[in-house]
Short mmCIF file of C-alpha atoms in Angstrom, two decimals:
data_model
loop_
_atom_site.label_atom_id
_atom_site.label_comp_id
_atom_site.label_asym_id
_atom_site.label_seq_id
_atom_site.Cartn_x
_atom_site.Cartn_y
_atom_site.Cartn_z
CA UNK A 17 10.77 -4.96 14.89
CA UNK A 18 9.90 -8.43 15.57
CA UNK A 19 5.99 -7.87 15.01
CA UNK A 20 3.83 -9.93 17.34
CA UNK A 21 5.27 -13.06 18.54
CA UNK A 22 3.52 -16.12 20.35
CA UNK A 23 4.66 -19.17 21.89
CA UNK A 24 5.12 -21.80 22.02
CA UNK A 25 4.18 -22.54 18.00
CA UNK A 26 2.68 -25.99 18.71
CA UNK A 27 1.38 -27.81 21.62
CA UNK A 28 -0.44 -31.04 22.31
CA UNK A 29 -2.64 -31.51 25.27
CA UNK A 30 -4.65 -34.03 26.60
CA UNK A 31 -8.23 -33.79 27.48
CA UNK A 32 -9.08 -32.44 30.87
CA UNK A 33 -5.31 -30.38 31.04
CA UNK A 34 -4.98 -26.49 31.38
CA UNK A 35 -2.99 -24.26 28.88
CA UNK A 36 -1.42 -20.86 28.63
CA UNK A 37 -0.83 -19.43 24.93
CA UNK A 38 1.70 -16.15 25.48
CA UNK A 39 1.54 -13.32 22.86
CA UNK A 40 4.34 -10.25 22.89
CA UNK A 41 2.34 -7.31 20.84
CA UNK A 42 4.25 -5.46 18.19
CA UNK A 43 6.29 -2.45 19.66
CA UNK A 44 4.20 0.37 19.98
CA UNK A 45 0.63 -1.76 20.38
CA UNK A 46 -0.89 -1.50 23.48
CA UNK A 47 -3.73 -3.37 23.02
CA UNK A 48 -4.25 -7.15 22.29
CA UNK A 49 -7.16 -9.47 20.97
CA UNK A 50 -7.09 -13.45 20.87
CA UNK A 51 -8.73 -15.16 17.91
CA UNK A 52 -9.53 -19.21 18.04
CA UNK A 53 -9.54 -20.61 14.32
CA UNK A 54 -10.44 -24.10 13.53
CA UNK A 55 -9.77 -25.79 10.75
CA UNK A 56 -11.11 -25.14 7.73
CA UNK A 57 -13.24 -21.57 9.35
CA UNK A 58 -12.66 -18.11 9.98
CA UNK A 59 -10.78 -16.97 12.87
CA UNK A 60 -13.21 -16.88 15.87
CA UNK A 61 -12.62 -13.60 18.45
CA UNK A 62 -12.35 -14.90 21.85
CA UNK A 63 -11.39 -11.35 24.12
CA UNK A 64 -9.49 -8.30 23.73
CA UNK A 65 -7.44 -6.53 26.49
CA UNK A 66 -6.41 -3.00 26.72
CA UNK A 67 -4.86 -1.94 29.86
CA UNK A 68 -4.74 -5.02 31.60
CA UNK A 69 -8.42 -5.37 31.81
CA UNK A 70 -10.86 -7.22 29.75
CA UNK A 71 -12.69 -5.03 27.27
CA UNK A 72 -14.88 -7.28 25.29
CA UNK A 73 -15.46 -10.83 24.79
CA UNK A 74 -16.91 -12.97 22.09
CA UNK A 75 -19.05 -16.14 22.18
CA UNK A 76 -16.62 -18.09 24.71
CA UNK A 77 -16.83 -20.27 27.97
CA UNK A 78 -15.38 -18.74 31.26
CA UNK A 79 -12.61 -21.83 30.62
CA UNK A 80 -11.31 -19.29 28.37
CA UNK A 81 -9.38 -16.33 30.78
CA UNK A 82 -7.03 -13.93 30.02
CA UNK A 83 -4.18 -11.53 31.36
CA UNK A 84 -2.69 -8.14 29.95
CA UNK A 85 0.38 -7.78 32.17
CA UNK A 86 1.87 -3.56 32.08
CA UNK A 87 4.47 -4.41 29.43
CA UNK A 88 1.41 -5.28 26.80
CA UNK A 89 1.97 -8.89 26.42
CA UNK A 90 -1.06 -10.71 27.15
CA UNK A 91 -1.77 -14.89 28.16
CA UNK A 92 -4.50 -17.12 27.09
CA UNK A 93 -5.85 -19.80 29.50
CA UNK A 94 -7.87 -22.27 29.02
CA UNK A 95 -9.15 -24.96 31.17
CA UNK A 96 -10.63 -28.20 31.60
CA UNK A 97 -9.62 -28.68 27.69
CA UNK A 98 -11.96 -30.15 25.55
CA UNK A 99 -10.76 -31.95 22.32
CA UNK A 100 -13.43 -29.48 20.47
CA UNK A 101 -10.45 -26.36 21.91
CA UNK A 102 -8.13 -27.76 19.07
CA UNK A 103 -7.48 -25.07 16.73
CA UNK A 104 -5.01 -22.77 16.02
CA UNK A 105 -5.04 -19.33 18.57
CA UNK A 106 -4.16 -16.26 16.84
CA UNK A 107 -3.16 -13.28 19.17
CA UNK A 108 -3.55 -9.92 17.09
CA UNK A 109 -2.20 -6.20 18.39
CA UNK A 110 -3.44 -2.94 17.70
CA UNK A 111 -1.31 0.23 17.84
CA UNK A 112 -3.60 2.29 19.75
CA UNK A 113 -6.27 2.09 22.59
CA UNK A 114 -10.06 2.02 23.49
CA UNK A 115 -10.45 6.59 22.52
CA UNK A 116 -8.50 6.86 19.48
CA UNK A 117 -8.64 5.66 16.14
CA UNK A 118 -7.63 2.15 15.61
CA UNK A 119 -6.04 1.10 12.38
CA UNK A 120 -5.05 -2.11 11.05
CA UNK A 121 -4.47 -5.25 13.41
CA UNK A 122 -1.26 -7.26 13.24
CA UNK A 123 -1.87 -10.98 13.67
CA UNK A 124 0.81 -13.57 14.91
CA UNK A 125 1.46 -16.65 13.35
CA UNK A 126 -0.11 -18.74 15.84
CA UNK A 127 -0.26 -21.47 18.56
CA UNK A 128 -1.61 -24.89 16.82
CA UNK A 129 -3.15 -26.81 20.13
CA UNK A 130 -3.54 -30.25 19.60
CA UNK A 131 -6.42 -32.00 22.45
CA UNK A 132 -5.60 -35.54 22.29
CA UNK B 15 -20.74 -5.03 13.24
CA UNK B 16 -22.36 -5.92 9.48
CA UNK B 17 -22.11 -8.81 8.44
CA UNK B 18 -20.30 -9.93 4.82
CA UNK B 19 -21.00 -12.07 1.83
CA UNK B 20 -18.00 -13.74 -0.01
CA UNK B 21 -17.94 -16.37 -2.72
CA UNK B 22 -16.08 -19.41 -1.35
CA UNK B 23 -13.76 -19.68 -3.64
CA UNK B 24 -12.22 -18.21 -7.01
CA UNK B 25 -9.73 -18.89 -9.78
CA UNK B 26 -7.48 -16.42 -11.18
CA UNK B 27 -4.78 -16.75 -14.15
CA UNK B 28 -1.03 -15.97 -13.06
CA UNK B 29 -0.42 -12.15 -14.27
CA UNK B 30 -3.99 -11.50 -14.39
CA UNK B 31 -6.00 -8.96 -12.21
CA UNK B 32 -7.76 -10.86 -9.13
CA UNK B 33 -11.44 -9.31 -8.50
CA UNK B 34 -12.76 -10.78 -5.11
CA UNK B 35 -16.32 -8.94 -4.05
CA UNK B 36 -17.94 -8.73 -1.14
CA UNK B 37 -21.69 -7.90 -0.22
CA UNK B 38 -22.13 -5.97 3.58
CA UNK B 39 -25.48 -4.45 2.52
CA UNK B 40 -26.49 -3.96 6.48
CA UNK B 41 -23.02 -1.84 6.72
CA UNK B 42 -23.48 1.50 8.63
CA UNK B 43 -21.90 4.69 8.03
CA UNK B 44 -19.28 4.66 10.57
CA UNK B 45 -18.39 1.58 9.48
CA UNK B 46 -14.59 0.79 7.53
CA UNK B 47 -14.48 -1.98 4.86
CA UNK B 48 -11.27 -3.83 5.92
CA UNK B 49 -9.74 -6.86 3.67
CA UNK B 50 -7.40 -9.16 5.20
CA UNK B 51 -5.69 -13.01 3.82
CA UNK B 52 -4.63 -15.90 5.09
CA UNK B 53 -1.90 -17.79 3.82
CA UNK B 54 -1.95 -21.43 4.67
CA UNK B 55 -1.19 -21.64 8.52
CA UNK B 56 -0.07 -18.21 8.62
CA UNK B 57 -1.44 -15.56 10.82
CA UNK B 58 -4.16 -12.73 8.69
CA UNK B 59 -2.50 -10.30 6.76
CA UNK B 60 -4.04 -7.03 6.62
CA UNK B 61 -4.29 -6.02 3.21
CA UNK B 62 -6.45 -2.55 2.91
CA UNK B 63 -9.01 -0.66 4.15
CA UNK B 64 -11.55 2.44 3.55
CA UNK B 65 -14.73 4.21 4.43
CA UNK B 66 -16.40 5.22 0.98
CA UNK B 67 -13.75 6.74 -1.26
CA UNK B 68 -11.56 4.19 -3.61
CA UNK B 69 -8.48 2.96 -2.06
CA UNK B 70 -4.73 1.74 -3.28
CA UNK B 71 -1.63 0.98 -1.44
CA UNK B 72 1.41 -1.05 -2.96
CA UNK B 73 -0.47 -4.70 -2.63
CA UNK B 74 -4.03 -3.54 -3.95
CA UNK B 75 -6.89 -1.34 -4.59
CA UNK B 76 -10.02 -1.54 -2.66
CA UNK B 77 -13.07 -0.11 -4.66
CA UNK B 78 -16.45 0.63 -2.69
CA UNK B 79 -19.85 1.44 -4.66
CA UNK B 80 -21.43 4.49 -3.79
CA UNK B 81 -24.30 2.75 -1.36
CA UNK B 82 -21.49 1.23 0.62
CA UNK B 83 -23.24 -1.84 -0.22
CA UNK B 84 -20.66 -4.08 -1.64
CA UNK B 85 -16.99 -3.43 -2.48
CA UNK B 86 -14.52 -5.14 -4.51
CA UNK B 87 -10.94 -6.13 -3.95
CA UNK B 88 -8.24 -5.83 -6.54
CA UNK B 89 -5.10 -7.66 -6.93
CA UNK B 90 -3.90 -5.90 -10.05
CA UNK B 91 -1.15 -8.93 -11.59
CA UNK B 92 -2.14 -11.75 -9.15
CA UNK B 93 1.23 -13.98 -8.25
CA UNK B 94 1.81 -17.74 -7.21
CA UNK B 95 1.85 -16.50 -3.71
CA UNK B 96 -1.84 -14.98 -3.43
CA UNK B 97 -3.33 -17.99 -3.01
CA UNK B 98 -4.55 -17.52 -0.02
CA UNK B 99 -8.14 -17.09 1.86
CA UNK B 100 -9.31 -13.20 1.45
CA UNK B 101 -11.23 -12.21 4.19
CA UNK B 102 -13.88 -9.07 4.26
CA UNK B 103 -14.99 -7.33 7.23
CA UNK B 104 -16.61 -4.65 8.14
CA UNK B 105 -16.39 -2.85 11.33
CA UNK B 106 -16.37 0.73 13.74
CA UNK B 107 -12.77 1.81 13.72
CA UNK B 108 -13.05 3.60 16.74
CA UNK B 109 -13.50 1.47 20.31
CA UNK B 110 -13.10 -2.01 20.97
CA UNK B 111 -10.68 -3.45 18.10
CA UNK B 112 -12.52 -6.71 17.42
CA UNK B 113 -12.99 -8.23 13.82
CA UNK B 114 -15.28 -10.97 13.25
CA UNK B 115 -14.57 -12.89 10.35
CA UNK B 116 -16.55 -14.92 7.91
CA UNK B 117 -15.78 -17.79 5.60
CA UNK B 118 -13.84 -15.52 3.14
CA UNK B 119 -12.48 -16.16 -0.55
CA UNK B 120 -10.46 -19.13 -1.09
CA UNK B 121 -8.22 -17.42 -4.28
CA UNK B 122 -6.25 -20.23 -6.15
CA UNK B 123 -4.10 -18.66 -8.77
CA UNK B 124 -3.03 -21.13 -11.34
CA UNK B 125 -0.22 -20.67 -13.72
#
């Protein structure tokens, strides 16, 4: 079991540009949550999607969108970046959805964006 | 979800028990104490969890006063490789699976 998995692991952007973070969940997980974390600070919860639709969002811009596709991987988008977006973007999976019991979250390792 | 209280940061002796508190005294009874770290540039790792009764699993033991007002973490022979950031949150188990995460513990174990 791979666990989750994001990509790409690093990225530098330049002001202005769009960007799409990809997260597979861990086998089994069927619902997904995006974290921003900038240095030095806690990680930061952006959205979470279970079944393909938007359950709850934190304290974030609408340059911040998302996408659950039917296989559970999910996409982070952000636009019109903003050297402020720098940070790393944590994509976390649960194993079970919105009625049941959730457990512990598994986090990835990461996308470091660099806004140049 | 309540909100948590963590000392920035703590020192611990190699071999030595690590005892990293935290202070949610707004927590409400459906509530789960979770405890998660953060190795440098590494995703969160969840560590334990528990509602009110004392809990252990093979990495620590989570113990949480009878109030549910504060609870304590316990690394029984802290290693090298727990220095890391502990994070405490509390949140509903049940529903939307979102954590929100405070400063945490900055744990340095020195040799």
């Amino acid at each position: 079991d791979a666990g989750v998995t994001q990509s790409p692991t690093h990225l530098i952007k330049t002001r202005g540009q769009q960007v799409t973070l990809r997260c597979s969940p861990k086998s089994g997980h069927d619902t997904v949550s995006w974290y921003q974390q900038a240095l030095g600070q806690g990680p930061q919860f952006i959205f979470q999607y279970y079944e393909e639709e938007e359950r709850q969002r934190g304290n974030f811009p609408d340059r911040f969108s998302g996408h659950q596709f039917p296989n559970y991987s999910s996409e982070l988008n952000v636009n019109a970046l903003l050297l402020g977006d720098s940070a790393l973007y944590l994509c976390a999976s649960s194993p079970l959805g919105m009625n049941r019991e959730n457990t512990e979250a598994f986090f990835g390792q990461g996308t470091r964006l660099t806004v140049v | 979800d309540a909100k948590t209280t963590q000392p920035p940061s703590m020192d611990c002796a190699e071999g030595r028990a690590a005892n990293l508190p935290c202070n949610h005294s707004t927590i409400s009874g459906n509530e789960y104490v979770y405890w998660y770290r953060q190795i440098h540039s590494q995703g969160p790792q969840y560590i334990i969890h528990g509602l009110k009764n004392n809990e252990t699993n093979e990495m620590a033991s989570l113990i949480i006063t009878e109030d549910r007002k504060s609870s304590t973490l316990i690394l029984p022979h802290a290693t090298l490789r727990d220095t890391a950031v502990y994070y405490c949150i509390v949140r509903v188990v049940r529903g939307v699976n979102d954590m929100r995460f405070g400063a945490g513990t900055r744990l340095t174990v020195k040799p």
